[in-house]
Short mmCIF file of C-alpha atoms and ligand atoms in Angstrom, two decimals:
data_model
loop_
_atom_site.label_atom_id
_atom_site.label_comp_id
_atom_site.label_asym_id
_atom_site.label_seq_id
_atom_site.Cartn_x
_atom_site.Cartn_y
_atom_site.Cartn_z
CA UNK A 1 25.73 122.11 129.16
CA UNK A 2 29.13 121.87 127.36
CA UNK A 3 31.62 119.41 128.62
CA UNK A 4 34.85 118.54 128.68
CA UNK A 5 35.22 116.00 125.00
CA UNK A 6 38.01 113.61 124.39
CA UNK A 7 38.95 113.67 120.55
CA UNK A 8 41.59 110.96 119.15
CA UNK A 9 44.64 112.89 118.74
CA UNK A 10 48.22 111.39 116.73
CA UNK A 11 49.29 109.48 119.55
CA UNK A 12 46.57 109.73 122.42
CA UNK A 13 43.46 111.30 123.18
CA UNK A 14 43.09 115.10 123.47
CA UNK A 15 40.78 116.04 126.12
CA UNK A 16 39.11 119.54 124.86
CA UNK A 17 36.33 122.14 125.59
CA UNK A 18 35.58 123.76 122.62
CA UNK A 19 37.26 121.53 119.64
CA UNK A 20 35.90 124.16 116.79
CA UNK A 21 38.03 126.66 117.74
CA UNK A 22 40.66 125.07 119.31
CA UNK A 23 41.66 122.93 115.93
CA UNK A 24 40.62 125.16 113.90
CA UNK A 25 42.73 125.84 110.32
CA UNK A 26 45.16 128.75 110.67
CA UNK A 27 43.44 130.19 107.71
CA UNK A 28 40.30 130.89 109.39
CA UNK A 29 41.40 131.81 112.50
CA UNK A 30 43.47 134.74 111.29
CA UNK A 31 40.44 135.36 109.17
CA UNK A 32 38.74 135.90 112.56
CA UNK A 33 41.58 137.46 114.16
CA UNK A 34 41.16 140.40 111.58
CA UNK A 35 37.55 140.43 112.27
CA UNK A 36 37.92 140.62 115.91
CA UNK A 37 40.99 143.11 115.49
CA UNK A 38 38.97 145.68 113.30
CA UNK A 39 35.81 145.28 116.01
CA UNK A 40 38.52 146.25 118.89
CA UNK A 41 39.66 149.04 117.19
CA UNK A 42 35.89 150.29 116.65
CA UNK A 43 35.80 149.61 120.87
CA UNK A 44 39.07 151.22 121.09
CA UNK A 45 38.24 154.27 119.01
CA UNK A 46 35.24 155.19 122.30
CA UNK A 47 38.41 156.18 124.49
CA UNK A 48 39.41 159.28 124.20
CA UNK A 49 43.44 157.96 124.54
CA UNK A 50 42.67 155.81 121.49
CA UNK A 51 41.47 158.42 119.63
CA UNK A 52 44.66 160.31 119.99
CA UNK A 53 47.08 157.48 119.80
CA UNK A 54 45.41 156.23 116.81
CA UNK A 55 44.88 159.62 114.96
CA UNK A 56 49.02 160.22 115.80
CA UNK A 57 49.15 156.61 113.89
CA UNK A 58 47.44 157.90 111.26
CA UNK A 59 44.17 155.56 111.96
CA UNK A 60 41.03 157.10 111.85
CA UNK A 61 39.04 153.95 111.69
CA UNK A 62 39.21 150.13 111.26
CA UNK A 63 38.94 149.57 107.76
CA UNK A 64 42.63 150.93 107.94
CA UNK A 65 43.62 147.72 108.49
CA UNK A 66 43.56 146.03 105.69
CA UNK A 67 45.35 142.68 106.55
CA UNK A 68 46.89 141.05 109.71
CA UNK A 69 50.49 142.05 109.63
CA UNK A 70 48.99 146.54 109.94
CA UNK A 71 48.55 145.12 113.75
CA UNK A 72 52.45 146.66 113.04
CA UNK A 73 51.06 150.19 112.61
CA UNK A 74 49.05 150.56 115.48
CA UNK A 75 50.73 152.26 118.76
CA UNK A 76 51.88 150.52 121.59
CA UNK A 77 50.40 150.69 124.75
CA UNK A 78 52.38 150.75 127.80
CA UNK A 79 51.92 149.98 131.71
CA UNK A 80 52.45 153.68 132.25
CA UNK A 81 49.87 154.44 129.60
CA UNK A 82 47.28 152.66 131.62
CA UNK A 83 48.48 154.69 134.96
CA UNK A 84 48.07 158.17 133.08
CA UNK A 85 44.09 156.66 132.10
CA UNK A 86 43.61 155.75 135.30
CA UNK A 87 41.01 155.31 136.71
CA UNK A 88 38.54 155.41 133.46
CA UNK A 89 40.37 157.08 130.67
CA UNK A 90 40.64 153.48 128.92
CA UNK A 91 36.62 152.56 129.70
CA UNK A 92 35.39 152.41 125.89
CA UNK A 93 31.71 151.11 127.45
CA UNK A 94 28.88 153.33 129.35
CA UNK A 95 29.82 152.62 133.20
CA UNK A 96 26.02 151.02 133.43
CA UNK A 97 27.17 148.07 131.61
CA UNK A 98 30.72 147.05 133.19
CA UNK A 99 29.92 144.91 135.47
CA UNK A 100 33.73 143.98 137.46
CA UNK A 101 36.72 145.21 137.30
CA UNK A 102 40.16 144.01 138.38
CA UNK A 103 42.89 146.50 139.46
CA UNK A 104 46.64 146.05 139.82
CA UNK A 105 47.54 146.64 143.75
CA UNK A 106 49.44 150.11 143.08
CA UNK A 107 52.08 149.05 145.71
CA UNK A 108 54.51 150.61 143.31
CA UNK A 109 53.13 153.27 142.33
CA UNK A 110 49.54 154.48 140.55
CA UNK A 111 47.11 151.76 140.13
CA UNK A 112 46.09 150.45 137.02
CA UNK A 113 42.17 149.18 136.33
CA UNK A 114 41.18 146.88 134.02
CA UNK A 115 36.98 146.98 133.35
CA UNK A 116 34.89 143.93 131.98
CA UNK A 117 31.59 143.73 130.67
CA UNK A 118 29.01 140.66 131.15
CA UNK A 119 30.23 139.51 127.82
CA UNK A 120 34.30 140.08 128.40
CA UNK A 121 33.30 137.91 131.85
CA UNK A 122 31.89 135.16 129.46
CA UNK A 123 34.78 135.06 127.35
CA UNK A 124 37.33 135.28 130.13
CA UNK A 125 35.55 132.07 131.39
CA UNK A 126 35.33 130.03 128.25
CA UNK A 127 39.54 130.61 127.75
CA UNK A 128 39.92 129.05 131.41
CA UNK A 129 37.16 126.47 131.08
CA UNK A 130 40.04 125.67 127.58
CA UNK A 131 43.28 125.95 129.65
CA UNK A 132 41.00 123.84 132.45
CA UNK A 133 39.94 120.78 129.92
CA UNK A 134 43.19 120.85 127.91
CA UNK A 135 44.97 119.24 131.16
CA UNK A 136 42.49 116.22 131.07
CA UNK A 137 40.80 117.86 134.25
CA UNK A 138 36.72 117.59 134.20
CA UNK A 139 33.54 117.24 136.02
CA UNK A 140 34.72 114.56 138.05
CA UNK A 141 37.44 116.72 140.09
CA UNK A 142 37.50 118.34 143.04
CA UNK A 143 39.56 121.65 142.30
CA UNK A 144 41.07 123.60 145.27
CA UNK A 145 41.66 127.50 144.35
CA UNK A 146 45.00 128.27 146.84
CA UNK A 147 45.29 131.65 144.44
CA UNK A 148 44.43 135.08 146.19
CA UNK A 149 40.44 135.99 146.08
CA UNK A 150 39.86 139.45 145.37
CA UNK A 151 41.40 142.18 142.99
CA UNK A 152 43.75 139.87 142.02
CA UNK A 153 42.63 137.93 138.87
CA UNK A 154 43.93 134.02 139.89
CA UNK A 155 41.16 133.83 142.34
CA UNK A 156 37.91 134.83 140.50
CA UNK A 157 39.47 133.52 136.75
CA UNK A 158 40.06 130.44 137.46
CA UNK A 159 37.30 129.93 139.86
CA UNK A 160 34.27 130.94 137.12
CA UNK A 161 36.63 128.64 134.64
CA UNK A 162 36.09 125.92 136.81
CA UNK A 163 32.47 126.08 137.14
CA UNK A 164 31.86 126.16 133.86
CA UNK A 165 33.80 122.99 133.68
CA UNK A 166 31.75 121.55 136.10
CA UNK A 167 34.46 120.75 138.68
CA UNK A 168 33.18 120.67 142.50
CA UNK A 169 35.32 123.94 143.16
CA UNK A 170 36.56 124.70 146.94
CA UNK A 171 37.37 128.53 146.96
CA UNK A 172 40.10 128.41 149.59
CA UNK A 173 42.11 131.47 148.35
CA UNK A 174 45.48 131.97 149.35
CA UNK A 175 47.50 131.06 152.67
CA UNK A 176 46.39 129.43 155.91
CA UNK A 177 48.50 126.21 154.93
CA UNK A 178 46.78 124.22 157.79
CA UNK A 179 43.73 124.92 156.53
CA UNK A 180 44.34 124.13 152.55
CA UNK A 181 45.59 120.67 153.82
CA UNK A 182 42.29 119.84 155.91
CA UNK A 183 40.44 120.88 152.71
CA UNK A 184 42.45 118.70 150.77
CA UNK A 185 42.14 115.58 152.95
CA UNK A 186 38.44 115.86 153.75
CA UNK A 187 37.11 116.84 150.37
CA UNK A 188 40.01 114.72 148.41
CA UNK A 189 41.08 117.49 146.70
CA UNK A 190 42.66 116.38 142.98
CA UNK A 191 43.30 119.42 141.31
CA UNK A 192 45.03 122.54 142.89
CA UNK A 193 46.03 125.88 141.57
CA UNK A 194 48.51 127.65 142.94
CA UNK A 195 51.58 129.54 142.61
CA UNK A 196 54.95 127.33 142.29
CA UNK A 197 56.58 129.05 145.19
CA UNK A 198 53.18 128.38 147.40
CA UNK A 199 52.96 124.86 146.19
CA UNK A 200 56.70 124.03 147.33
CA UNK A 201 55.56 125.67 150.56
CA UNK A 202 52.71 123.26 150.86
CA UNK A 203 54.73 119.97 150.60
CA UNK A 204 57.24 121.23 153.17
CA UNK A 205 54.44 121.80 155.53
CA UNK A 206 52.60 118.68 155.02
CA UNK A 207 56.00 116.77 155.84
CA UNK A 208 55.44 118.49 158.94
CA UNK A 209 52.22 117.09 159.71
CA UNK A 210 53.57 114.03 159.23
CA UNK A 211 51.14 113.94 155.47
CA UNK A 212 52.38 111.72 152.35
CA UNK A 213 51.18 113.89 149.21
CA UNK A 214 50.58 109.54 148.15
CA UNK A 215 47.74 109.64 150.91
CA UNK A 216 45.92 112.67 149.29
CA UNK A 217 43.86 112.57 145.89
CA UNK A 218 46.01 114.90 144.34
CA UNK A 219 46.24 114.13 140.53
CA UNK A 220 47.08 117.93 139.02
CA UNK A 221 48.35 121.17 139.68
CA UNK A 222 47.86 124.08 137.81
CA UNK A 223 51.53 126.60 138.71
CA UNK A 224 51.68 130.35 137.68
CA UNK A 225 51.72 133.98 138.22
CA UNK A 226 55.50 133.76 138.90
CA UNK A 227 58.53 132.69 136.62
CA UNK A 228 59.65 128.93 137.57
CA UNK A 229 62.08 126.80 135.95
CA UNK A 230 61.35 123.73 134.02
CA UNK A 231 63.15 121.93 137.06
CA UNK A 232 60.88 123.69 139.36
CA UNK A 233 57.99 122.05 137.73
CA UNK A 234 59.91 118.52 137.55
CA UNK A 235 60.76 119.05 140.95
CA UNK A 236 56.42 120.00 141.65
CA UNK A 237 55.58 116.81 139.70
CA UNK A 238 58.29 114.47 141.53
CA UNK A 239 57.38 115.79 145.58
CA UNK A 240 53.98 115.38 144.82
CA UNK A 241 53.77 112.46 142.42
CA UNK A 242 51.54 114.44 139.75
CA UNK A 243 51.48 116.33 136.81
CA UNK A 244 51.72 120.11 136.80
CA UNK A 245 50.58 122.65 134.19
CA UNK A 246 52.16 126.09 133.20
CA UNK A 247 49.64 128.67 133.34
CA UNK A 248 50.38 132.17 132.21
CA UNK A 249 48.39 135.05 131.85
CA UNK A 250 48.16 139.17 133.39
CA UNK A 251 45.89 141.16 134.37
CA UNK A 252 46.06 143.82 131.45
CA UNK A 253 44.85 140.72 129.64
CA UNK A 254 42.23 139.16 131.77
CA UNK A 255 44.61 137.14 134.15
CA UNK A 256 45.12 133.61 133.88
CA UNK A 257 43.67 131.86 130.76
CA UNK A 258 46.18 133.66 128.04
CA UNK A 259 48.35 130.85 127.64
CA UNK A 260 48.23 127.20 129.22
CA UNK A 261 49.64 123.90 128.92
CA UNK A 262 47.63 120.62 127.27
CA UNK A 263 48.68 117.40 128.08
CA UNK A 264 52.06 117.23 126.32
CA UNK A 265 53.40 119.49 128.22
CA UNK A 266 55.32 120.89 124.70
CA UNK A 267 54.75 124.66 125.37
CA UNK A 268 52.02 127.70 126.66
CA UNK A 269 49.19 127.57 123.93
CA UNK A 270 48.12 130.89 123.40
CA UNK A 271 44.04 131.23 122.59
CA UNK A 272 44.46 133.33 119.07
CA UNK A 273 41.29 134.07 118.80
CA UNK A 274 41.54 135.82 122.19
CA UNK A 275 44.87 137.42 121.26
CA UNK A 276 47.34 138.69 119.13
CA UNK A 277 50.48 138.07 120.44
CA UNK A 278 54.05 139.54 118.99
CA UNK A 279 57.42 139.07 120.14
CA UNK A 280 59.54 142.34 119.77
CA UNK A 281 62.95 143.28 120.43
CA UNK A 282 63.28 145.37 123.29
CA UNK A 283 65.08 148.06 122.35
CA UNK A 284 64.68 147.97 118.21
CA UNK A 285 61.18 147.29 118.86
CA UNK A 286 61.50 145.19 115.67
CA UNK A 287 59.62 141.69 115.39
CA UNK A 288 62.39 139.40 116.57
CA UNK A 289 63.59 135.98 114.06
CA UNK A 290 61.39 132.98 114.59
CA UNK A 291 62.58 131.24 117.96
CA UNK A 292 64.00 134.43 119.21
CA UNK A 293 63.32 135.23 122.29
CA UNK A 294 61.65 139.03 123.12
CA UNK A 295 59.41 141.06 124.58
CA UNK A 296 55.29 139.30 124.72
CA UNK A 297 53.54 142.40 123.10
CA UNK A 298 49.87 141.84 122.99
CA UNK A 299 46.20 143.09 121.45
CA UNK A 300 42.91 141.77 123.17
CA UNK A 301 40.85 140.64 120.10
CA UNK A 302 37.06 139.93 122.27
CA UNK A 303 37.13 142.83 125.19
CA UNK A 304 34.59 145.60 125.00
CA UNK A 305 35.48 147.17 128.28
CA UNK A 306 39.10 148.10 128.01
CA UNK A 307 40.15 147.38 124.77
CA UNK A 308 44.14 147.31 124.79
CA UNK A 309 46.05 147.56 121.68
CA UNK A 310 49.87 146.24 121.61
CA UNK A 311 50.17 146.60 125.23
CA UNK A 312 54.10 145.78 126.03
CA UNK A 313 54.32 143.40 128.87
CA UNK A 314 57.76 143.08 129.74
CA UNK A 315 57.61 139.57 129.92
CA UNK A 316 60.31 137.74 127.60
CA UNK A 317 59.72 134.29 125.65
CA UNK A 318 59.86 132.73 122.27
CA UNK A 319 57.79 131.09 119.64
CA UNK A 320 57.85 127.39 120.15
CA UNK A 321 58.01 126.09 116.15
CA UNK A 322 56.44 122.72 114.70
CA UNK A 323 52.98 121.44 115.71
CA UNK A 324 51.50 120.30 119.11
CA UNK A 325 50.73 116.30 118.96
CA UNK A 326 47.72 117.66 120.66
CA UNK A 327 46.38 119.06 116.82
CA UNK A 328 45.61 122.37 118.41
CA UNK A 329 45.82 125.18 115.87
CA UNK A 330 46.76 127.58 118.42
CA UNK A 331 50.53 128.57 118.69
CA UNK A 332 52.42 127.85 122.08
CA UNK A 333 54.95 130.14 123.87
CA UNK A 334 57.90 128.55 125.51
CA UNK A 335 57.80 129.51 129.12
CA UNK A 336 58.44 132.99 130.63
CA UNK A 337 62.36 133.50 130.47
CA UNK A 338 61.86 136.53 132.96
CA UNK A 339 60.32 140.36 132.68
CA UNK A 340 63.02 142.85 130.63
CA UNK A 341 62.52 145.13 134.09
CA UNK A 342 63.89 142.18 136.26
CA UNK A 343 67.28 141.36 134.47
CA UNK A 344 69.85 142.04 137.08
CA UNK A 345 72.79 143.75 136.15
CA UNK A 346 75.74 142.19 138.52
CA UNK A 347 78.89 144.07 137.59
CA UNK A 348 78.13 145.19 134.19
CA UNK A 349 76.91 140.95 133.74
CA UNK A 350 73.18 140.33 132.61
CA UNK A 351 71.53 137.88 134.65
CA UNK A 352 67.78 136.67 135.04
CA UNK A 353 67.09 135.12 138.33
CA UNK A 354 65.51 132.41 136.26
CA UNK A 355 68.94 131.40 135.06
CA UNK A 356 69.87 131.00 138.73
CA UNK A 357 66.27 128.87 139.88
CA UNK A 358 67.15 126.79 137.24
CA UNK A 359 70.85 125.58 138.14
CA UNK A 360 69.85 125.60 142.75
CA UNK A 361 66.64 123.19 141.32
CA UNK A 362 69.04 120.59 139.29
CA UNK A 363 70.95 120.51 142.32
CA UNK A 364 69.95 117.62 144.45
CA UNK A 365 70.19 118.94 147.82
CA UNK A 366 68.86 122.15 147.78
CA UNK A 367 65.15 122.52 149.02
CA UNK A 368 62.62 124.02 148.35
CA UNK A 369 63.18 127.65 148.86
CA UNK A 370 65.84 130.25 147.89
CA UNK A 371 66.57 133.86 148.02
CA UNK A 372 68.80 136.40 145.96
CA UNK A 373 70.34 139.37 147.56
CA UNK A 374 72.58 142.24 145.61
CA UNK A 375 75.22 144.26 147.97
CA UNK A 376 77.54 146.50 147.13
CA UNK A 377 81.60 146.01 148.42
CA UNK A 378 83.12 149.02 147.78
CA UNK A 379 82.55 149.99 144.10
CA UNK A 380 81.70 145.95 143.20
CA UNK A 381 78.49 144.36 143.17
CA UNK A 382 78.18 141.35 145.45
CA UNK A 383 76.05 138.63 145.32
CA UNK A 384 74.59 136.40 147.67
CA UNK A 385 72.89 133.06 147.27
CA UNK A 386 70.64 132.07 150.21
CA UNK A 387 69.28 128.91 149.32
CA UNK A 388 67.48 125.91 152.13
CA UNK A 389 69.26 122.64 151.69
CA UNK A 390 67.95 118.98 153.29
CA UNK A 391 68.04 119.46 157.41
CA UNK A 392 69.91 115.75 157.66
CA UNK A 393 73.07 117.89 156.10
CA UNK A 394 73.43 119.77 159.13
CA UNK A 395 74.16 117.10 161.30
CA UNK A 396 76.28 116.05 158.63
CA UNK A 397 80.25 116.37 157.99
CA UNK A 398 80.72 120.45 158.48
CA UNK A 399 83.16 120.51 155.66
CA UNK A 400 80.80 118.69 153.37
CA UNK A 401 78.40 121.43 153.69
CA UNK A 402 81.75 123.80 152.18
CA UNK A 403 81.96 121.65 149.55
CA UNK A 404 77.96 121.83 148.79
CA UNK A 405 78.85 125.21 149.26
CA UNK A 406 81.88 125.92 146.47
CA UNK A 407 79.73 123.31 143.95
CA UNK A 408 76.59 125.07 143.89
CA UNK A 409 79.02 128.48 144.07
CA UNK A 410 80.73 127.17 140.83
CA UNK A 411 77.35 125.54 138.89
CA UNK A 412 75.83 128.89 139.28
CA UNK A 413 79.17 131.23 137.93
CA UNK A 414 79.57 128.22 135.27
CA UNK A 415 75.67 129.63 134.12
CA UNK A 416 75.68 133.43 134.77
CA UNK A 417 79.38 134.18 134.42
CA UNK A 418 79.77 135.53 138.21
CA UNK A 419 80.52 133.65 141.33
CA UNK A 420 78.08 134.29 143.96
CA UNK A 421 78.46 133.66 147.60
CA UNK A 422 76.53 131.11 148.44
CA UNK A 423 74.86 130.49 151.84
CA UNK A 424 73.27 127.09 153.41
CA UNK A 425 69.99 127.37 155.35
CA UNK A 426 67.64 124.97 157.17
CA UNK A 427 64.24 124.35 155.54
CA UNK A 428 61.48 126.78 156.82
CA UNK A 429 64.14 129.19 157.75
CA UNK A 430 63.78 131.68 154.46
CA UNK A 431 60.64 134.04 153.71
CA UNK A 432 57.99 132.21 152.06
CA UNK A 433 55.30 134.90 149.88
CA UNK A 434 51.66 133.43 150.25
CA UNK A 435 51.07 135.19 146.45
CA UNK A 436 53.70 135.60 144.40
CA UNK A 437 57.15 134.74 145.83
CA UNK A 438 59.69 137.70 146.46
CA UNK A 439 63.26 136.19 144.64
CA UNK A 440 64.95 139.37 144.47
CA UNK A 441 66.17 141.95 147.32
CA UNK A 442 68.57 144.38 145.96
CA UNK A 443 70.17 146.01 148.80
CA UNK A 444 72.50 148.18 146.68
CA UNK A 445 72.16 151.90 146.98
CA UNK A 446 70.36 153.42 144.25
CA UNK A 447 72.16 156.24 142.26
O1 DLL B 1 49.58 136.82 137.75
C1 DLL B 1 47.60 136.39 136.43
C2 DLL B 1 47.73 134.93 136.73
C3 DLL B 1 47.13 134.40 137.84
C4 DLL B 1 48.43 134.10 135.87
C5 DLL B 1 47.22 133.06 138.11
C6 DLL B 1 48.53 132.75 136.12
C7 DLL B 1 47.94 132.23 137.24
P1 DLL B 1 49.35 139.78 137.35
O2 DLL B 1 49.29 139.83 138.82
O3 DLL B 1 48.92 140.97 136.56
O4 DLL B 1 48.48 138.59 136.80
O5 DLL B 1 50.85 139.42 136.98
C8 DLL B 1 51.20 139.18 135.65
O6 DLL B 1 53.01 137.70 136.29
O7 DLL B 1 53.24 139.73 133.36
C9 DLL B 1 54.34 137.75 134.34
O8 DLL B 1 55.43 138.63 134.59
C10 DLL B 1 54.02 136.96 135.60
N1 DLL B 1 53.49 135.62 135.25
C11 DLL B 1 52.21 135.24 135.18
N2 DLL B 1 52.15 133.92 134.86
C12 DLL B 1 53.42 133.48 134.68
C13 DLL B 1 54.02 132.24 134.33
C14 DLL B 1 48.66 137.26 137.08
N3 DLL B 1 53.33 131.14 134.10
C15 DLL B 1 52.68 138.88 135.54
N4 DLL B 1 55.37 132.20 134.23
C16 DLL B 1 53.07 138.56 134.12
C17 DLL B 1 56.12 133.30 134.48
C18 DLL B 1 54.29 134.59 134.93
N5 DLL B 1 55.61 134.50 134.82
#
């Protein structure tokens, strides 16, 4: 059974799953990238939509790509795209020998469906089981799943990662907080995954049980599915005194296990061999400069089932440049700036809400949880910052809460170039999302 290895790296050691491919030279792994890209285009080329999108290309088959860079001439593929195939238009396998699939909830509109074979399973497994040993995590801990069980794909992905690690894995899924932290203390739980928002959650309720995080085993904490701020994850790491992991993946591409964190913390590697991954302007649709930051546009390289080619997924990052002290081959994404479809417009101003998590989590006082509301005044936008502070300011000096008030009012316009109204609540008191937390409520009237 494979196991989690620990190779010398520059400065440490590396823990890693699979160190042939993982530090593998960039000449053979785009070597294999082509490979892999002219086998997906064969799977591709069963769909009837491929057939079309490719033969409007001008692609009839996959020995028209002739090097790396023609990934360039093949179409994009778009979240609407997969609603117009839905539910088997993308299937490029007989049904007999999909054996799961994974849909989007369709809360918003059509579903979307993404199949997998037994063999897109097995490779969907062996990316997590990477993401998994790249923290240091192994055999030896006890790994609590706090992600939803079910169609959504940070249940089941990281679960069958685990396993093949070898962890003892407790499948708790998401919510019942009471019940996560009797897991935790009885089994002495010491690696959790879990989004950021949930995780925050946790610590405020274990202060109310009267918990220390110190008295738990907790060493690690894997944090996705949701943008967070850097100071988000300092602020993870600090309540809990461990180390927490960026995790980023989507369903369209298998779910978590696209991109993960090693132990220097220096950026998402992204598992090439997996992917192709290219960073386009939004509205050019050009290949952005080295560094820039644009639109994640990706290829799956290993899945039979639903092939996708260049699927845009709205989510904005960079390239992170240099090398990894880690000596993995694989390049790294910075973290998730935002999605292009949740940039705020706030009188004619462009702002991301991650611009705003960022400034209330450098802020000493405020908690752990925070809201942003839009309202219209008359023909202006208006908006409001709800954010929990510490309970003991309260009882506090009233007009030092007004001047916690005007500072965090003024760091925030000082970042996103309008002044928002900002407003003080007790801890508890706000919404809290067991899944993925709900920022955002725009309460202006649509046109
Ligand atoms: O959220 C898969 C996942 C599960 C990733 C568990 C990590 C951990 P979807 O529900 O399809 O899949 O949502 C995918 O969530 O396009 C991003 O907008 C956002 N997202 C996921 N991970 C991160 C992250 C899962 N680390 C969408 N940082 C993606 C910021 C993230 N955003």
């Amino acid at each position: 059974m494979a196991q989690v290895r620990i190779i010398k790296g520059k400065d440490m050691t590396v823990p890693v799953w699979n160190p042939a491919i993982e530090f593998i030279e960039r000449e053979a792994l785009e070597r294999l990238q082509l490979a892999h890209l002219r086998k997906t285009i064969a799977w591709a080329l069963k769909t009837p939509f491929y057939q079309r999108r490719l033969a409007e290309a001008g692609l009839t088959c996959p020995e028209d790509i002739a090097s790396l860079r023609d990934v360039r001439n093949l179409p994009y593929t778009t979240k609407d795209d997969l609603r117009e195939a839905y539910p088997d238009g993308l299937l490029a396998v007989d049904r007999e020998q999909v054996v799961r699939l994974h849909t989007s909830s369709g809360t918003t509109g059509t579903p979307t469906v993404i199949y997998h074979t037994q063999h897109d399973l097995d490779r969907w497994t062996e990316l997590v089981a990477r993401c998994i040993a790249a923290t240091g995590a192994t055999r030896r801990d006890v790994f609590q799943n706090m992600t939803n069980y079910g169609l959504f794909t940070g249940g089941l992905g990281l679960h069958y990662g685990a396993e093949r690690v070898g962890m003892l894995v407790i499948p708790a899924s998401s919510g019942n907080t009471g019940r996560q932290i009797q897991l935790m203390r009885n089994f002495q739980t010491s690696v959790v995954h879990a989004t950021p928002s949930y995780l925050l959650h946790l610590h405020s309720a274990l202060a109310g049980e009267g918990v220390e995080p110190g008295q738990l085993g907790l060493r690690k904490a894997f944090i996705g599915a949701e943008p967070h701020s850097e100071e988000t994850r300092r602020k993870i790491e600090s309540l809990f005194g461990i180390d927490a992991y960026n995790s980023y993946g989507l369903s369209e591409m298998n779910g978590p296990g696209v991109a993960f964190e090693c132990v220097y913390k220096t950026g998402l590697h992204l598992w090439e061999d997996a992917y192709i991954l290219e960073i386009i302007h939004t509205e050019t649709l050009q290949p952005v400069a080295e560094g820039e930051t644009g639109e994640i546009v990706m290829t799956t390289l290993q899945r039979q089932a639903t092939p996708l080619l260049r699927y845009r997924t709205r989510d904005l990052s960079h390239w992170v440049s240099g090398h990894c002290p880690c000596g993995r081959g694989h390049r790294r994404l910075a973290r998730i700036k935002g999605r292009s479809d949740d940039m705020l417009i706030i009188n004619g101003v462009n702002v991301f809400p991650s611009q705003i998590e960022d400034r209330l989590m450098k802020t000493p006082e405020v908690g752990v949880n925070y809201l942003i509301q839009l309202e219209k005044r008359g023909s202006l936008d208006r908006l409001v910052v709800k954010t929990e502070i510490d309970a003991r300011l309260f009882t506090g000096d009233p007009d030092a809460l007004d001047d916690l008030r005007e500072r965090i009012s003024e760091l925030l316009r000082s970042a996103i170039l309008v002044k928002p109204v900002v407003e003080l609540h007790e801890p508890g008191s706000l919404p809290v999302s067991e899944g993925k937390a709900q920022r955002v409520v725009d309460l202006r009237p649509a046109f």
